[in-house]
């Protein structure tokens, strides 16, 4: 992106120079400093699909035909690095969002059941979570990933990574929800529900889960970076999506 022409004239909006083949390098391109192509918003470009259904050709930013907009530069083959970054980020963000939802679902249910029922149920859930938290996360992820064959299609690998990361990350959410549930047990609305004959399942659905929802939302937002790092770690080692 440029704001100032070689002649010294400034522009209020950014612009790019068109490219032409390099005279010194047959495989390279250089900027044509004599051409000024302004950057526009909501321009017409290559068609694409919104959510895989609706065809659209409007892009947020772009330039006129004949010029190229490389916000993060281009690689050795002339491909736009920014577009490739966004395209690859869809997989990582998808793994993070789906894994976060699955982790919070498992952790919330197990934590609420553990805190509400107590006894051997509480002991079983908490000892399992402590074992998971005692093992280093990266080694556990690699061990679980080794169970899935390497020569599987991308969809199976995607689902496997989501399940693996969810199985590793639910323990912290479960312990947090358990603590909130135990703190709620002596409160009046739970005692009243129990006195009126409500079952543990009704108390769990009607009273416990709605009251721990705020805590779960905070825990979910904090856990997203961990899922992103986990997927990036596996992809860096060549066993990711």
CSV table of C-alpha atoms in Angstrom, one decimal:
chain,number,residue,atom,x,y,z
A,1,UNK,CA,0.0,0.0,0.0
A,2,UNK,CA,1.2,3.5,-0.8
A,3,UNK,CA,0.0,7.0,0.2
A,4,UNK,CA,2.5,9.0,-1.7
A,5,UNK,CA,3.5,9.0,-5.4
A,6,UNK,CA,7.1,9.0,-6.5
A,7,UNK,CA,6.5,12.6,-7.7
A,8,UNK,CA,5.7,13.6,-4.1
A,9,UNK,CA,1.9,13.9,-4.4
A,10,UNK,CA,0.0,12.6,-1.4
A,11,UNK,CA,-3.4,10.7,-1.6
A,12,UNK,CA,-6.2,10.7,1.0
A,13,UNK,CA,-6.8,7.0,0.3
A,14,UNK,CA,-4.2,4.3,-0.2
A,15,UNK,CA,-3.3,3.0,-3.6
A,16,UNK,CA,-1.1,0.4,-5.3
A,17,UNK,CA,1.1,0.3,-8.4
A,18,UNK,CA,0.4,-2.1,-11.1
A,19,UNK,CA,3.0,-4.8,-11.7
A,20,UNK,CA,5.0,-5.6,-14.8
A,21,UNK,CA,7.6,-8.3,-15.6
A,22,UNK,CA,11.0,-7.6,-14.4
A,23,UNK,CA,13.7,-7.0,-17.0
A,24,UNK,CA,16.5,-8.5,-14.8
A,25,UNK,CA,14.6,-11.5,-13.5
A,26,UNK,CA,12.5,-13.4,-16.1
A,27,UNK,CA,10.4,-15.0,-13.3
A,28,UNK,CA,9.8,-11.9,-11.2
A,29,UNK,CA,7.7,-8.8,-11.3
A,30,UNK,CA,8.3,-5.2,-10.3
A,31,UNK,CA,6.0,-2.2,-9.5
A,32,UNK,CA,5.1,0.1,-12.4
A,33,UNK,CA,5.6,3.4,-10.6
A,34,UNK,CA,3.9,5.3,-13.4
A,35,UNK,CA,0.5,3.7,-12.7
A,36,UNK,CA,-1.7,4.6,-9.7
A,37,UNK,CA,-4.5,2.2,-8.8
A,38,UNK,CA,-6.6,3.3,-5.9
A,39,UNK,CA,-7.9,0.8,-3.3
A,40,UNK,CA,-11.7,0.6,-3.2
A,41,UNK,CA,-14.2,-1.0,-0.8
A,42,UNK,CA,-17.0,-3.4,-1.8
A,43,UNK,CA,-15.5,-4.0,-5.2
A,44,UNK,CA,-16.6,-6.7,-7.7
A,45,UNK,CA,-14.2,-9.6,-7.9
A,46,UNK,CA,-13.9,-13.4,-8.1
A,47,UNK,CA,-17.2,-15.1,-7.1
A,48,UNK,CA,-17.4,-17.1,-3.9
A,49,UNK,CA,-20.0,-18.7,-1.7
A,50,UNK,CA,-21.3,-17.4,1.6
A,51,UNK,CA,-21.6,-20.2,4.1
A,52,UNK,CA,-21.3,-22.6,1.2
A,53,UNK,CA,-24.7,-21.6,-0.2
A,54,UNK,CA,-25.1,-18.1,-1.6
A,55,UNK,CA,-22.9,-17.0,-4.5
A,56,UNK,CA,-21.5,-13.5,-4.1
A,57,UNK,CA,-18.9,-11.4,-5.9
A,58,UNK,CA,-18.5,-8.5,-3.6
A,59,UNK,CA,-15.2,-8.1,-1.7
A,60,UNK,CA,-14.5,-5.9,1.3
A,61,UNK,CA,-11.4,-4.3,-0.4
A,62,UNK,CA,-9.9,-4.6,-3.8
A,63,UNK,CA,-8.4,-2.8,-6.8
A,64,UNK,CA,-9.3,-2.5,-10.4
A,65,UNK,CA,-8.5,-5.3,-12.9
A,66,UNK,CA,-4.8,-5.3,-14.0
A,67,UNK,CA,-3.4,-4.6,-10.5
A,68,UNK,CA,-3.1,-6.8,-7.4
A,69,UNK,CA,-3.5,-6.0,-3.7
A,70,UNK,CA,-1.0,-8.0,-1.5
A,71,UNK,CA,-1.7,-6.8,2.1
A,72,UNK,CA,0.9,-9.2,3.5
A,73,UNK,CA,3.0,-9.6,0.3
A,74,UNK,CA,3.2,-12.7,-1.9
A,75,UNK,CA,5.1,-15.9,-1.8
A,76,UNK,CA,7.7,-17.2,-4.3
A,77,UNK,CA,4.9,-18.4,-6.6
A,78,UNK,CA,3.0,-15.1,-6.6
A,79,UNK,CA,0.2,-16.2,-4.3
A,80,UNK,CA,-1.4,-13.7,-1.9
A,81,UNK,CA,-0.1,-14.5,1.6
A,82,UNK,CA,-3.1,-12.7,3.3
A,83,UNK,CA,-5.7,-14.7,1.4
A,84,UNK,CA,-3.8,-18.0,2.2
A,85,UNK,CA,-3.7,-16.9,5.9
A,86,UNK,CA,-7.4,-16.3,6.0
A,87,UNK,CA,-8.1,-19.6,4.2
A,88,UNK,CA,-6.0,-21.6,6.6
A,89,UNK,CA,-7.3,-19.8,9.7
A,90,UNK,CA,-10.8,-21.2,9.0
A,91,UNK,CA,-9.6,-24.6,10.0
A,92,UNK,CA,-7.9,-23.5,13.2
A,93,UNK,CA,-10.8,-21.3,14.3
A,94,UNK,CA,-13.3,-24.0,13.4
A,95,UNK,CA,-11.4,-26.5,15.6
A,96,UNK,CA,-11.2,-23.9,18.4
A,97,UNK,CA,-14.9,-23.0,18.3
A,98,UNK,CA,-16.2,-26.6,18.0
A,99,UNK,CA,-13.7,-27.9,20.5
A,100,UNK,CA,-14.6,-25.2,23.0
A,101,UNK,CA,-18.3,-26.0,22.7
A,102,UNK,CA,-17.7,-29.7,23.2
A,103,UNK,CA,-15.3,-29.1,26.1
A,104,UNK,CA,-17.8,-26.8,27.9
A,105,UNK,CA,-20.6,-29.2,27.3
A,106,UNK,CA,-18.7,-32.1,28.8
A,107,UNK,CA,-17.1,-30.1,31.6
A,108,UNK,CA,-20.3,-28.4,32.6
A,109,UNK,CA,-22.4,-31.6,32.8
A,110,UNK,CA,-19.7,-33.6,34.6
A,111,UNK,CA,-18.9,-30.7,37.0
A,112,UNK,CA,-22.6,-30.0,37.8
A,113,UNK,CA,-23.4,-33.7,38.4
A,114,UNK,CA,-20.3,-34.1,40.5
A,115,UNK,CA,-21.1,-31.1,42.7
A,116,UNK,CA,-24.8,-31.9,43.0
A,117,UNK,CA,-24.7,-35.6,43.6
A,118,UNK,CA,-21.4,-35.9,45.6
A,119,UNK,CA,-20.3,-39.2,46.9
A,120,UNK,CA,-18.6,-41.8,44.6
A,121,UNK,CA,-19.8,-39.8,41.5
A,122,UNK,CA,-17.9,-36.7,42.8
A,123,UNK,CA,-14.8,-38.8,43.6
A,124,UNK,CA,-14.8,-40.5,40.2
A,125,UNK,CA,-15.1,-37.3,38.2
A,126,UNK,CA,-12.5,-35.4,40.3
A,127,UNK,CA,-9.9,-38.2,40.3
A,128,UNK,CA,-10.3,-38.5,36.5
A,129,UNK,CA,-9.8,-34.8,36.0
A,130,UNK,CA,-6.8,-34.8,38.3
A,131,UNK,CA,-5.2,-37.5,36.3
A,132,UNK,CA,-5.7,-35.5,33.1
A,133,UNK,CA,-4.4,-32.3,34.6
A,134,UNK,CA,-1.3,-34.2,36.0
A,135,UNK,CA,-0.2,-35.3,32.6
A,136,UNK,CA,1.4,-32.6,30.4
A,137,UNK,CA,-1.1,-31.5,27.8
A,138,UNK,CA,1.1,-31.6,24.8
A,139,UNK,CA,2.3,-35.2,25.5
A,140,UNK,CA,-1.3,-36.3,26.1
A,141,UNK,CA,-2.5,-34.8,22.8
A,142,UNK,CA,0.3,-36.5,20.9
A,143,UNK,CA,-0.4,-39.8,22.6
A,144,UNK,CA,-4.1,-39.6,21.7
A,145,UNK,CA,-3.3,-38.4,18.1
A,146,UNK,CA,-1.1,-41.4,17.6
A,147,UNK,CA,-4.1,-43.6,18.0
A,148,UNK,CA,-5.6,-42.2,14.8
A,149,UNK,CA,-3.9,-43.5,11.6
A,150,UNK,CA,-2.0,-40.9,9.7
A,151,UNK,CA,-3.4,-42.0,6.3
A,152,UNK,CA,-7.0,-40.8,7.0
A,153,UNK,CA,-9.0,-38.2,5.1
A,154,UNK,CA,-9.1,-34.6,6.3
A,155,UNK,CA,-12.6,-34.8,7.6
A,156,UNK,CA,-11.8,-37.7,9.9
A,157,UNK,CA,-8.6,-36.0,11.0
A,158,UNK,CA,-10.5,-32.8,11.7
A,159,UNK,CA,-13.1,-34.6,13.9
A,160,UNK,CA,-10.4,-36.6,15.6
A,161,UNK,CA,-8.4,-33.4,16.6
A,162,UNK,CA,-11.6,-31.8,17.9
A,163,UNK,CA,-12.4,-34.8,20.1
A,164,UNK,CA,-8.8,-35.1,21.3
A,165,UNK,CA,-8.6,-31.5,22.4
A,166,UNK,CA,-12.0,-31.7,24.0
A,167,UNK,CA,-11.0,-34.8,26.0
A,168,UNK,CA,-7.9,-33.1,27.3
A,169,UNK,CA,-9.5,-29.7,28.2
A,170,UNK,CA,-12.7,-30.5,30.0
A,171,UNK,CA,-11.2,-31.1,33.4
A,172,UNK,CA,-10.6,-27.4,34.3
A,173,UNK,CA,-14.2,-26.5,33.3
A,174,UNK,CA,-15.6,-29.4,35.3
A,175,UNK,CA,-13.7,-28.4,38.5
A,176,UNK,CA,-14.8,-24.8,38.1
A,177,UNK,CA,-18.5,-25.7,37.6
A,178,UNK,CA,-18.3,-28.2,40.5
A,179,UNK,CA,-17.0,-25.5,42.9
A,180,UNK,CA,-19.9,-23.2,41.8
A,181,UNK,CA,-22.4,-26.0,42.3
A,182,UNK,CA,-21.1,-26.9,45.8
A,183,UNK,CA,-21.4,-23.2,46.7
A,184,UNK,CA,-25.0,-23.3,45.6
A,185,UNK,CA,-26.1,-26.4,47.5
A,186,UNK,CA,-26.9,-24.7,50.8
A,187,UNK,CA,-28.8,-21.8,49.2
A,188,UNK,CA,-32.5,-21.4,49.7
A,189,UNK,CA,-33.8,-22.1,46.2
A,190,UNK,CA,-32.1,-25.5,46.1
A,191,UNK,CA,-33.2,-26.4,49.6
A,192,UNK,CA,-36.8,-25.4,48.7
A,193,UNK,CA,-36.8,-27.4,45.5
A,194,UNK,CA,-35.5,-30.4,47.4
A,195,UNK,CA,-38.1,-30.0,50.1
A,196,UNK,CA,-40.9,-29.8,47.5
A,197,UNK,CA,-39.8,-33.2,46.1
A,198,UNK,CA,-37.8,-32.1,43.0
A,199,UNK,CA,-35.5,-34.7,41.6
A,200,UNK,CA,-31.8,-34.2,41.2
A,201,UNK,CA,-32.3,-34.0,37.4
A,202,UNK,CA,-34.9,-31.2,37.7
A,203,UNK,CA,-32.7,-29.3,40.1
A,204,UNK,CA,-29.8,-29.7,37.7
A,205,UNK,CA,-31.7,-28.5,34.7
A,206,UNK,CA,-33.9,-25.8,36.3
A,207,UNK,CA,-31.5,-24.3,38.9
A,208,UNK,CA,-27.9,-25.3,38.7
A,209,UNK,CA,-27.1,-25.0,35.0
A,210,UNK,CA,-28.7,-21.6,34.5
A,211,UNK,CA,-26.8,-20.2,37.5
A,212,UNK,CA,-23.4,-21.5,36.3
A,213,UNK,CA,-23.9,-20.3,32.7
A,214,UNK,CA,-22.0,-17.0,33.2
A,215,UNK,CA,-19.0,-18.8,34.6
A,216,UNK,CA,-19.0,-21.3,31.7
A,217,UNK,CA,-19.1,-18.4,29.2
A,218,UNK,CA,-16.0,-16.9,30.8
A,219,UNK,CA,-14.2,-20.2,30.9
A,220,UNK,CA,-15.1,-20.9,27.3
A,221,UNK,CA,-13.6,-17.6,26.1
A,222,UNK,CA,-10.4,-18.2,28.0
A,223,UNK,CA,-10.0,-21.7,26.6
A,224,UNK,CA,-10.1,-20.7,22.9
A,225,UNK,CA,-6.4,-19.8,22.6
A,226,UNK,CA,-5.5,-23.1,24.1
A,227,UNK,CA,-7.4,-25.0,21.3
A,228,UNK,CA,-5.7,-22.8,18.7
A,229,UNK,CA,-2.3,-23.5,20.0
A,230,UNK,CA,-3.0,-27.2,20.2
A,231,UNK,CA,-4.2,-27.4,16.6
A,232,UNK,CA,-1.2,-25.3,15.4
A,233,UNK,CA,1.2,-27.6,17.4
A,234,UNK,CA,-0.2,-30.7,15.7
A,235,UNK,CA,-0.1,-29.1,12.3
A,236,UNK,CA,3.5,-27.9,12.8
A,237,UNK,CA,4.5,-31.5,13.5
A,238,UNK,CA,2.7,-32.7,10.4
A,239,UNK,CA,-0.1,-34.6,12.1
A,240,UNK,CA,-2.8,-32.0,12.0
A,241,UNK,CA,-5.5,-31.2,9.4
